[in-house]
Short mmCIF file of C-alpha atoms in Angstrom, two decimals:
data_model
loop_
_atom_site.label_atom_id
_atom_site.label_comp_id
_atom_site.label_asym_id
_atom_site.label_seq_id
_atom_site.Cartn_x
_atom_site.Cartn_y
_atom_site.Cartn_z
CA MET A 1 33.18 49.69 31.60
CA GLN A 2 33.35 50.57 27.90
CA GLU A 3 30.54 49.15 25.73
CA PRO A 4 31.80 46.69 23.07
CA PRO A 5 31.73 48.12 19.55
CA LEU A 6 28.97 47.03 17.16
CA SER A 7 29.79 44.37 14.60
CA SER A 8 29.68 45.36 10.95
CA ALA A 9 26.36 43.48 10.56
CA GLY A 10 24.98 45.35 13.55
CA SER A 11 25.99 48.70 12.14
CA TRP A 12 24.13 47.87 8.90
CA LEU A 13 20.93 47.36 10.87
CA LEU A 14 21.19 50.93 12.21
CA ASN A 15 20.78 52.16 8.65
CA ARG A 16 17.15 51.95 7.47
CA ARG A 17 17.95 51.21 3.83
CA ASP A 18 20.50 48.51 4.70
CA PHE A 19 18.07 46.98 7.21
CA LEU A 20 15.37 46.62 4.52
CA ARG A 21 17.88 45.35 1.94
CA TYR A 22 19.47 42.65 4.09
CA GLY A 23 16.27 41.76 5.93
CA GLY A 24 14.48 41.26 2.63
CA THR A 25 16.93 38.58 1.48
CA GLY A 26 16.09 36.53 4.59
CA LEU A 27 12.35 36.82 3.95
CA GLY A 28 12.91 35.56 0.41
CA ALA A 29 14.68 32.47 1.70
CA VAL A 30 11.81 31.80 4.11
CA ALA A 31 9.26 32.16 1.30
CA LEU A 32 11.24 29.85 -0.99
CA THR A 33 11.47 27.19 1.72
CA SER A 34 7.72 27.42 2.31
CA LEU A 35 6.94 27.01 -1.40
CA LEU A 36 9.28 24.02 -1.73
CA ALA A 37 7.68 22.39 1.31
CA GLU A 38 4.15 22.91 -0.05
CA GLN A 39 5.15 21.20 -3.31
CA GLN A 40 7.01 18.45 -1.42
CA LEU A 41 10.27 19.32 -3.19
CA LEU A 42 12.44 19.41 -0.08
CA ALA A 43 14.76 16.43 0.32
CA ALA A 44 13.29 15.34 3.65
CA SER A 45 9.86 16.96 3.65
CA LYS A 46 7.64 15.78 6.47
CA SER A 47 4.79 18.19 5.88
CA PRO A 48 1.35 16.83 6.81
CA ILE A 49 -0.71 14.95 4.23
CA ARG A 50 -4.44 15.33 4.67
CA PRO A 51 -6.36 13.05 2.32
CA GLU A 52 -8.56 14.77 -0.23
CA TRP A 53 -12.06 13.37 0.14
CA SER A 54 -15.50 14.61 -0.75
CA ALA A 55 -18.57 14.56 1.45
CA GLU A 56 -20.56 13.28 -1.54
CA HIS A 57 -18.32 10.21 -1.95
CA PRO A 58 -16.41 9.84 1.34
CA HIS A 59 -15.49 6.19 0.82
CA ALA A 60 -14.16 6.56 -2.72
CA ALA A 61 -10.78 4.82 -3.05
CA ARG A 62 -7.84 7.18 -2.52
CA LEU A 63 -4.20 6.79 -3.48
CA PRO A 64 -1.66 5.86 -0.78
CA HIS A 65 1.52 7.86 -0.24
CA PHE A 66 3.70 5.20 -1.84
CA LYS A 67 3.34 1.71 -3.28
CA PRO A 68 1.59 -0.47 -0.69
CA ARG A 69 2.32 -4.07 0.23
CA ALA A 70 -1.20 -4.68 1.59
CA LYS A 71 -4.69 -3.64 0.51
CA ASN A 72 -6.61 -4.70 3.61
CA ILE A 73 -6.01 -5.17 7.31
CA LEU A 74 -7.58 -7.75 9.62
CA VAL A 75 -6.97 -7.25 13.35
CA ILE A 76 -7.78 -10.11 15.74
CA PHE A 77 -8.06 -8.55 19.20
CA CYS A 78 -8.02 -10.87 22.24
CA SER A 79 -9.71 -8.81 24.95
CA GLY A 80 -8.56 -9.15 28.55
CA ALA A 81 -4.81 -9.56 27.93
CA CYS A 82 -3.98 -13.06 26.77
CA ALA A 83 -0.87 -14.33 28.58
CA HIS A 84 2.17 -14.35 26.30
CA LEU A 85 3.96 -16.77 28.63
CA GLU A 86 1.23 -19.38 28.24
CA THR A 87 1.22 -19.15 24.45
CA TRP A 88 4.02 -17.67 22.32
CA ASP A 89 6.96 -16.62 24.52
CA TYR A 90 8.99 -19.67 25.62
CA LYS A 91 11.05 -19.11 28.77
CA PRO A 92 12.94 -22.23 29.99
CA GLU A 93 13.82 -20.42 33.23
CA LEU A 94 10.17 -20.45 34.26
CA PHE A 95 10.17 -24.25 34.13
CA LYS A 96 13.51 -24.42 35.97
CA ARG A 97 12.58 -21.94 38.72
CA ASP A 98 8.91 -22.74 39.14
CA GLY A 99 7.83 -21.80 42.67
CA GLN A 100 10.91 -19.67 43.40
CA PRO A 101 10.91 -15.91 44.03
CA MET A 102 11.66 -13.76 41.00
CA PRO A 103 15.12 -12.19 41.52
CA GLY A 104 15.00 -8.47 42.21
CA ALA A 105 11.22 -8.43 42.67
CA ASP A 106 10.88 -8.63 46.42
CA LYS A 107 7.38 -7.47 47.39
CA LEU A 108 6.69 -6.42 43.80
CA ILE A 109 3.31 -4.69 43.59
CA THR A 110 1.44 -4.80 40.27
CA PHE A 111 -2.13 -3.99 39.25
CA GLN A 112 -4.00 -6.13 41.79
CA GLY A 113 -1.40 -6.18 44.54
CA GLU A 114 1.54 -8.23 45.73
CA ASN A 115 2.91 -11.04 43.58
CA GLY A 116 3.90 -14.53 44.62
CA ASN A 117 6.58 -16.75 43.13
CA LEU A 118 7.53 -17.57 39.57
CA ALA A 119 5.07 -19.93 37.90
CA LYS A 120 5.74 -22.15 34.90
CA PRO A 121 3.20 -22.22 32.04
CA HIS A 122 0.27 -24.59 32.40
CA TRP A 123 0.90 -26.10 28.95
CA PRO A 124 4.13 -27.63 27.60
CA PHE A 125 6.00 -25.96 24.73
CA ARG A 126 7.09 -27.85 21.60
CA PRO A 127 9.05 -26.95 18.44
CA ARG A 128 6.75 -26.12 15.51
CA GLY A 129 7.16 -26.16 11.75
CA GLN A 130 10.39 -25.96 9.81
CA THR A 131 11.58 -23.06 11.95
CA GLY A 132 11.28 -25.11 15.15
CA LYS A 133 9.59 -22.19 16.91
CA MET A 134 8.70 -23.12 20.49
CA ILE A 135 4.96 -22.62 21.07
CA SER A 136 2.75 -24.07 23.78
CA ASP A 137 0.05 -26.70 23.43
CA MET A 138 -2.57 -24.22 24.60
CA LEU A 139 -3.42 -23.24 21.00
CA PRO A 140 -2.33 -26.30 18.98
CA GLN A 141 -3.95 -25.41 15.65
CA LEU A 142 -2.55 -21.88 15.62
CA ALA A 143 0.81 -23.35 16.68
CA GLU A 144 0.84 -25.40 13.47
CA LEU A 145 0.97 -22.12 11.52
CA ALA A 146 4.17 -20.90 13.18
CA ASP A 147 6.03 -20.76 9.85
CA ASP A 148 3.49 -18.20 8.61
CA PHE A 149 3.80 -15.87 11.59
CA CYS A 150 6.13 -13.03 12.49
CA PHE A 151 6.27 -12.81 16.29
CA ILE A 152 7.09 -9.51 17.99
CA HIS A 153 8.12 -10.56 21.49
CA SER A 154 9.13 -7.12 22.75
CA MET A 155 5.87 -5.18 22.62
CA THR A 156 5.17 -2.72 25.45
CA ALA A 157 2.11 -0.72 26.51
CA LYS A 158 1.74 2.56 28.43
CA SER A 159 -0.94 1.37 30.87
CA ASN A 160 -1.55 -1.68 33.04
CA THR A 161 -5.30 -1.00 33.16
CA HIS A 162 -7.61 -2.64 30.63
CA GLY A 163 -9.56 0.41 29.50
CA PRO A 164 -6.62 2.74 28.77
CA ALA A 165 -4.55 -0.14 27.34
CA GLU A 166 -7.39 -1.17 25.02
CA ASN A 167 -7.66 2.47 23.96
CA GLN A 168 -3.97 2.59 23.16
CA MET A 169 -3.97 -0.60 21.12
CA SER A 170 -6.89 0.57 18.99
CA THR A 171 -6.40 4.36 18.94
CA GLY A 172 -2.77 5.00 19.87
CA PHE A 173 -3.73 6.93 23.03
CA ILE A 174 -4.65 5.79 26.53
CA LEU A 175 -7.26 8.57 26.86
CA ASP A 176 -10.73 8.57 25.34
CA GLY A 177 -11.55 10.83 22.41
CA PHE A 178 -9.11 9.67 19.72
CA PRO A 179 -9.92 7.96 16.40
CA SER A 180 -9.47 4.23 16.03
CA MET A 181 -6.86 2.85 13.65
CA GLY A 182 -9.62 1.56 11.37
CA ALA A 183 -11.10 5.06 11.14
CA TRP A 184 -7.67 6.47 10.25
CA VAL A 185 -7.29 3.88 7.48
CA SER A 186 -10.73 4.50 5.99
CA TYR A 187 -10.08 8.27 6.18
CA ALA A 188 -6.77 7.84 4.37
CA LEU A 189 -7.69 5.26 1.72
CA GLY A 190 -11.46 4.86 1.45
CA THR A 191 -12.49 1.49 0.04
CA GLU A 192 -12.75 -0.26 -3.29
CA ASN A 193 -16.18 -1.68 -2.39
CA GLN A 194 -18.77 1.09 -2.43
CA ASN A 195 -21.60 -1.20 -1.29
CA LEU A 196 -20.14 -2.07 2.11
CA PRO A 197 -18.54 -0.02 4.90
CA ALA A 198 -14.82 0.69 4.67
CA PHE A 199 -14.38 -0.36 8.31
CA VAL A 200 -16.25 -3.15 10.08
CA ALA A 201 -15.90 -4.20 13.72
CA ILE A 202 -17.07 -7.71 14.66
CA PRO A 203 -17.80 -8.01 18.41
CA ASP A 204 -17.48 -11.37 20.15
CA PRO A 205 -20.72 -13.37 20.58
CA ARG A 206 -20.37 -12.75 24.33
CA GLY A 207 -20.40 -8.96 23.99
CA VAL A 208 -17.95 -6.07 23.53
CA PRO A 209 -14.56 -5.27 25.14
CA GLN A 210 -14.30 -2.92 28.10
CA VAL A 211 -14.10 0.35 26.14
CA GLY A 212 -16.62 -0.91 23.59
CA PRO A 213 -17.20 1.54 20.70
CA ASN A 214 -13.90 3.32 21.35
CA HIS A 215 -12.36 0.52 19.31
CA TRP A 216 -14.22 1.61 16.18
CA ASN A 217 -15.07 5.26 16.79
CA SER A 218 -14.01 8.18 14.59
CA ALA A 219 -13.65 10.74 17.44
CA PHE A 220 -12.62 14.06 15.81
CA LEU A 221 -12.35 12.56 12.33
CA PRO A 222 -15.52 13.01 10.26
CA ALA A 223 -18.20 10.65 11.57
CA VAL A 224 -18.52 8.97 8.20
CA PHE A 225 -15.21 7.16 8.87
CA GLN A 226 -16.27 5.37 12.06
CA GLY A 227 -16.59 1.60 11.95
CA VAL A 228 -19.85 -0.28 11.54
CA ALA A 229 -20.26 -2.91 14.26
CA PHE A 230 -22.11 -6.15 13.59
CA ASN A 231 -21.47 -9.88 13.82
CA ALA A 232 -22.77 -13.13 12.41
CA GLU A 233 -25.50 -13.51 15.05
CA ARG A 234 -26.54 -9.86 15.05
CA PRO A 235 -26.39 -8.49 11.52
CA ILE A 236 -26.96 -4.81 10.77
CA PRO A 237 -30.53 -4.07 11.93
CA ASN A 238 -33.35 -2.43 9.98
CA LEU A 239 -32.06 -3.30 6.51
CA GLU A 240 -35.27 -4.90 5.26
CA THR A 241 -38.13 -2.79 3.95
CA PRO A 242 -41.34 -3.23 5.99
CA THR A 243 -43.75 -5.59 4.27
CA GLU A 244 -46.56 -3.01 4.17
CA ILE A 245 -44.50 -0.74 1.85
CA ARG A 246 -44.75 -1.69 -1.83
CA PRO A 247 -41.46 -1.74 -3.83
CA SER A 248 -42.84 0.77 -6.35
CA ALA A 249 -43.77 3.19 -3.58
CA GLU A 250 -40.30 2.89 -2.08
CA LEU A 251 -38.62 3.62 -5.42
CA LYS A 252 -40.82 6.67 -6.04
CA THR A 253 -40.10 7.95 -2.54
CA ARG A 254 -36.35 7.61 -3.09
CA ASP A 255 -36.57 9.41 -6.43
CA PHE A 256 -38.48 12.28 -4.86
CA LEU A 257 -36.02 12.49 -1.97
CA ARG A 258 -33.11 12.58 -4.42
CA PHE A 259 -34.84 15.42 -6.31
CA LEU A 260 -35.20 17.45 -3.10
CA ASN A 261 -31.60 16.78 -2.06
CA ASP A 262 -30.25 17.79 -5.48
CA ARG A 263 -32.19 21.06 -5.35
CA HIS A 264 -30.92 21.82 -1.85
CA LEU A 265 -27.32 21.07 -2.81
CA ALA A 266 -27.62 23.31 -5.88
CA ALA A 267 -28.81 26.14 -3.64
CA HIS A 268 -26.21 25.44 -0.92
CA PRO A 269 -23.13 24.02 -2.69
CA GLY A 270 -20.96 24.32 0.43
CA ASP A 271 -23.24 22.32 2.72
CA SER A 272 -20.93 19.37 3.41
CA ASP A 273 -23.07 18.16 6.33
CA LEU A 274 -25.98 17.42 4.03
CA SER A 275 -23.66 15.81 1.47
CA ALA A 276 -22.23 13.52 4.12
CA ARG A 277 -25.73 12.63 5.38
CA ILE A 278 -26.84 11.82 1.82
CA ALA A 279 -23.75 9.67 1.27
CA SER A 280 -24.49 7.77 4.49
CA TYR A 281 -28.09 7.08 3.46
CA GLU A 282 -27.02 6.03 -0.03
CA LEU A 283 -24.53 3.60 1.48
CA ALA A 284 -27.28 2.29 3.75
CA ALA A 285 -29.50 1.71 0.72
CA LYS A 286 -26.74 -0.22 -1.04
CA MET A 287 -26.11 -2.21 2.13
CA GLN A 288 -29.71 -3.41 2.12
CA LEU A 289 -28.56 -5.83 -0.54
CA SER A 290 -24.82 -6.19 0.04
CA ALA A 291 -24.79 -6.48 3.84
CA ALA A 292 -27.54 -9.05 3.78
CA GLU A 293 -25.55 -11.06 1.24
CA VAL A 294 -22.24 -10.87 3.09
CA SER A 295 -23.92 -11.98 6.34
CA ASP A 296 -25.64 -14.94 4.68
CA LEU A 297 -23.35 -17.78 5.76
CA SER A 298 -25.71 -20.39 4.32
CA ARG A 299 -23.89 -19.90 1.03
CA GLU A 300 -20.78 -21.52 2.54
CA SER A 301 -20.12 -25.24 2.11
CA ARG A 302 -20.40 -27.84 4.85
CA ALA A 303 -16.63 -28.42 4.52
CA THR A 304 -16.00 -24.74 5.26
CA PHE A 305 -18.28 -24.86 8.31
CA GLU A 306 -16.36 -27.90 9.57
CA LEU A 307 -13.01 -26.20 8.92
CA TYR A 308 -13.99 -23.24 11.10
CA GLY A 309 -15.94 -25.24 13.68
CA ALA A 310 -19.11 -23.28 12.93
CA ASN A 311 -21.29 -26.34 13.68
CA ASP A 312 -19.55 -27.12 16.96
CA PRO A 313 -21.85 -28.08 19.87
CA ASN A 314 -20.02 -25.44 21.92
CA LYS A 315 -22.26 -22.49 21.04
CA LEU A 316 -19.67 -19.87 21.97
CA LYS A 317 -17.07 -21.53 19.75
CA ALA A 318 -19.58 -21.89 16.90
CA GLY A 319 -20.56 -18.22 17.28
CA PHE A 320 -16.95 -17.04 17.15
CA ALA A 321 -16.29 -19.38 14.20
CA LYS A 322 -19.13 -17.73 12.29
CA ASN A 323 -17.63 -14.34 13.09
CA CYS A 324 -14.31 -15.54 11.65
CA LEU A 325 -16.13 -16.71 8.54
CA LEU A 326 -17.85 -13.32 8.31
CA ALA A 327 -14.42 -11.63 8.56
CA ARG A 328 -13.16 -13.64 5.59
CA ARG A 329 -16.25 -12.76 3.55
CA LEU A 330 -15.75 -9.05 4.31
CA ILE A 331 -12.07 -9.16 3.33
CA GLU A 332 -13.01 -11.11 0.22
CA ARG A 333 -15.38 -8.31 -0.81
CA GLY A 334 -12.82 -5.57 -0.39
CA VAL A 335 -13.65 -4.12 3.03
CA ARG A 336 -10.54 -2.14 3.87
CA PHE A 337 -10.28 -2.71 7.64
CA VAL A 338 -11.86 -5.51 9.69
CA GLN A 339 -11.45 -5.77 13.47
CA LEU A 340 -12.45 -9.13 14.94
CA PHE A 341 -12.84 -9.40 18.72
CA ASN A 342 -12.36 -12.49 20.86
CA GLY A 343 -13.56 -11.99 24.41
CA ALA A 344 -15.99 -9.60 26.10
CA TYR A 345 -15.86 -7.70 29.36
CA ALA A 346 -19.41 -7.45 30.72
CA MET A 347 -19.44 -11.08 31.91
CA GLY A 348 -16.89 -10.33 34.64
CA GLU A 349 -13.18 -10.74 35.29
CA GLY A 350 -11.86 -13.67 33.26
CA VAL A 351 -15.31 -15.19 32.71
CA GLY A 352 -15.76 -14.09 29.12
CA ASN A 353 -12.26 -12.82 28.33
CA TRP A 354 -8.54 -13.50 28.86
CA ASP A 355 -8.21 -11.66 32.19
CA GLY A 356 -6.87 -14.66 34.14
CA HIS A 357 -6.11 -13.35 37.63
CA LYS A 358 -7.33 -16.02 40.01
CA THR A 359 -7.81 -19.35 38.21
CA LEU A 360 -6.07 -18.93 34.87
CA LYS A 361 -5.95 -22.60 33.86
CA SER A 362 -9.67 -23.30 34.21
CA GLN A 363 -10.60 -20.02 32.50
CA TYR A 364 -8.14 -20.43 29.62
CA ASP A 365 -9.34 -23.99 29.05
CA ILE A 366 -12.66 -22.40 28.07
CA HIS A 367 -11.29 -19.50 26.02
CA ARG A 368 -8.61 -21.41 24.12
CA LEU A 369 -11.15 -23.81 22.59
CA ILE A 370 -13.22 -20.86 21.37
CA LEU A 371 -10.23 -19.11 19.77
CA ASP A 372 -7.96 -21.82 18.39
CA GLN A 373 -9.73 -23.69 15.59
CA PRO A 374 -11.77 -20.78 14.18
CA CYS A 375 -8.81 -18.39 14.17
CA ALA A 376 -6.47 -20.96 12.61
CA ALA A 377 -9.12 -21.79 10.01
CA LEU A 378 -9.44 -18.09 9.13
CA ILE A 379 -5.69 -17.85 8.42
CA LYS A 380 -5.72 -21.08 6.40
CA ASP A 381 -8.77 -20.01 4.42
CA LEU A 382 -7.33 -16.58 3.59
CA LYS A 383 -4.13 -18.25 2.46
CA ALA A 384 -5.90 -20.91 0.35
CA ARG A 385 -7.94 -18.25 -1.46
CA GLY A 386 -4.91 -16.04 -2.17
CA LEU A 387 -6.29 -13.30 0.08
CA LEU A 388 -3.31 -13.41 2.45
CA ASP A 389 -1.13 -12.02 -0.36
CA GLU A 390 -3.00 -8.70 -0.11
CA THR A 391 -4.17 -8.77 3.51
CA LEU A 392 -2.16 -7.97 6.62
CA VAL A 393 -3.36 -9.94 9.65
CA ALA A 394 -2.41 -8.76 13.16
CA TRP A 395 -3.12 -10.73 16.34
CA VAL A 396 -3.04 -8.37 19.34
CA THR A 397 -4.02 -8.05 22.97
CA GLU A 398 -3.83 -5.01 25.26
CA PHE A 399 -0.82 -6.10 27.36
CA GLY A 400 0.85 -9.20 28.74
CA ARG A 401 0.78 -10.97 32.10
CA MET A 402 3.28 -11.53 34.89
CA PRO A 403 5.72 -14.48 35.09
CA THR A 404 4.62 -14.84 38.72
CA PHE A 405 1.30 -15.89 40.14
CA GLN A 406 -0.58 -13.35 42.20
CA LYS A 407 -0.09 -13.91 45.88
CA GLY A 408 -2.60 -16.45 47.12
CA ALA A 409 -3.97 -17.20 43.63
CA SER A 410 -3.21 -19.34 40.57
CA GLY A 411 -3.43 -16.58 37.98
CA ARG A 412 -1.19 -13.86 36.55
CA ASP A 413 -1.51 -10.10 37.04
CA HIS A 414 -1.27 -7.41 34.35
CA ASN A 415 2.11 -6.72 32.73
CA PRO A 416 2.58 -3.89 30.20
CA HIS A 417 6.39 -4.14 30.23
CA GLY A 418 6.72 -6.94 27.68
CA PHE A 419 4.33 -9.10 25.67
CA THR A 420 3.82 -10.69 22.26
CA VAL A 421 1.82 -9.83 19.17
CA TRP A 422 2.12 -11.52 15.80
CA LEU A 423 1.52 -10.57 12.20
CA THR A 424 1.17 -12.50 8.97
CA GLY A 425 0.21 -11.85 5.38
CA ALA A 426 1.05 -9.13 2.91
CA GLY A 427 4.57 -7.74 3.19
CA ILE A 428 5.47 -9.55 6.41
CA ARG A 429 8.58 -11.66 6.96
CA ARG A 430 7.21 -15.05 7.96
CA GLY A 431 8.65 -17.70 10.23
CA PHE A 432 10.49 -14.92 12.04
CA SER A 433 10.79 -13.63 15.61
CA TYR A 434 11.69 -10.06 16.50
CA GLY A 435 12.72 -8.71 19.89
CA ALA A 436 12.80 -10.51 23.23
CA THR A 437 11.81 -10.23 26.86
CA ASP A 438 14.17 -11.06 29.72
CA GLU A 439 14.76 -14.64 30.92
CA PHE A 440 11.45 -14.63 32.83
CA GLY A 441 9.32 -12.86 30.21
CA TYR A 442 8.77 -9.85 32.47
CA LYS A 443 10.34 -6.94 30.56
CA ALA A 444 11.19 -6.34 26.91
CA VAL A 445 14.98 -6.07 26.71
CA GLU A 446 15.88 -6.58 23.06
CA ASP A 447 14.58 -4.41 20.18
CA VAL A 448 11.92 -2.93 22.44
CA CYS A 449 8.74 -1.99 20.54
CA THR A 450 5.81 0.27 21.32
CA ILE A 451 2.25 0.29 20.07
CA TYR A 452 3.22 3.43 18.13
CA ASP A 453 5.74 1.28 16.25
CA LEU A 454 3.11 -1.36 15.55
CA HIS A 455 0.73 1.23 14.13
CA ALA A 456 3.51 2.83 12.09
CA THR A 457 4.30 -0.57 10.58
CA MET A 458 0.67 -1.32 9.75
CA LEU A 459 0.24 2.06 8.03
CA HIS A 460 3.52 1.60 6.17
CA LEU A 461 2.36 -1.71 4.71
CA LEU A 462 -0.75 0.09 3.42
CA GLY A 463 1.52 2.61 1.70
CA LEU A 464 0.97 5.36 4.29
CA ASP A 465 3.62 7.51 5.97
CA HIS A 466 2.59 7.58 9.63
CA GLU A 467 4.54 10.81 10.20
CA ARG A 468 2.56 12.66 7.53
CA LEU A 469 -0.95 11.20 7.62
CA SER A 470 -2.74 13.81 9.73
CA PHE A 471 -5.95 15.62 10.59
CA TYR A 472 -5.98 19.21 11.84
CA HIS A 473 -7.94 19.37 15.09
CA ASN A 474 -8.06 22.15 17.69
CA GLY A 475 -4.84 23.70 16.44
CA VAL A 476 -2.90 20.42 16.35
CA GLU A 477 -1.90 18.20 13.44
CA ARG A 478 -3.09 14.91 14.91
CA ARG A 479 -1.61 11.52 13.96
CA LEU A 480 -2.43 7.93 14.85
CA THR A 481 1.14 7.64 16.18
CA ASP A 482 1.13 11.06 17.93
CA VAL A 483 4.78 12.23 17.70
CA HIS A 484 6.31 8.75 18.05
CA GLY A 485 6.74 5.52 16.15
CA GLU A 486 9.22 3.76 13.90
CA VAL A 487 8.49 1.10 11.29
CA ILE A 488 9.54 -2.26 12.76
CA PRO A 489 12.07 -4.04 10.49
CA ILE A 490 9.96 -7.14 9.87
CA ILE A 491 9.03 -6.44 6.25
CA ALA A 492 9.85 -9.13 3.71
#
């Protein structure tokens, strides 16, 4: 068989001079493209953006990628998976078919085993506000704020297990070892208040969620961007100077330490570890005054305490109410990211959190009273003070729960296939519902959303492009949203 003749381009490549001449024009085009990308002059450049920060001033305010709608974020995280079907997602078919098998789910096996029949919500639903949004009586004071909320009824998660699902909601990944969303935000933007942390996590009075510090860790981001965890009952420890140390001696000691640090930095200008350590200690010194002040709730009026329920005889409710009040005070003072937790895991399944497998009604009757008034008061207070105009508030939980009861029980099993989160505040379309689950509330079927999409939307409202905000780690440009995520069209 005769070999096909070379093309004219192929014959040029056999000639050394023509090879160099024509090959060189291609290299020039590659170089030009690279230069345009570096200077962000390409029409659709998606090159990574790594924030420029200094170890000496790691929390200095940094510019966003574009004009933001929000300055701060407050996340209210209900640990244990609060049931969307008992609260926000009204499904008339559950009332009509209560006690009947769910069509197409014969012998359906979920997290804890076989499911029973469809079960109607334990609380009636009523129309709320001018929008007439149907919300249950389980959380009546939050229900009154329906016109302020944007409900996303089609959220989905990647895991039906608490630990990995909690990880995903707070870090974007079901595995351990990834930075929390608050750490990403403080890395990207710093904070306008240099006397308080950029990121504060407020654990529930009953304890921490299942994955605990994963919710506020920095993982492979610089450690200076991890969250500081404290609450109203347990303020940051060791802020007060021991009584046996005179103020003058403390000041002289600090001056001498600063002298030594300055000399070391002059001799080792590239030592970023020492710079970061110095910045952390300087922040700690500033917090000796600021953190004590922000945690001092005695400055609040009696009317404010009554609004939140901070004097309630129910000690758990009063403790959570004080945490909500602390959250408002942190937002008020410019803390960039606040994560407020409702529910803890160490007390056991459903005892101190929303994990209602066996006896959902009796457990939720405890938890709903702790959450409702304080959380509603927090939204009202932010709004009354004008803080909601600059603050994005997100109410989240790790996944939803089944429209059926578990076999032989009166509780609902885990359901990552469709659940509800809501947002309010800066940049959010209010009195609006987006997406939907099926007629039983089992699976998201309309405008299906992922946690990647939620994170992309939150970053977008802060003026950050989730596809470009990155950190180079182990040969990979890491993102909060991995390689996924679209901004949800719920922006006002």
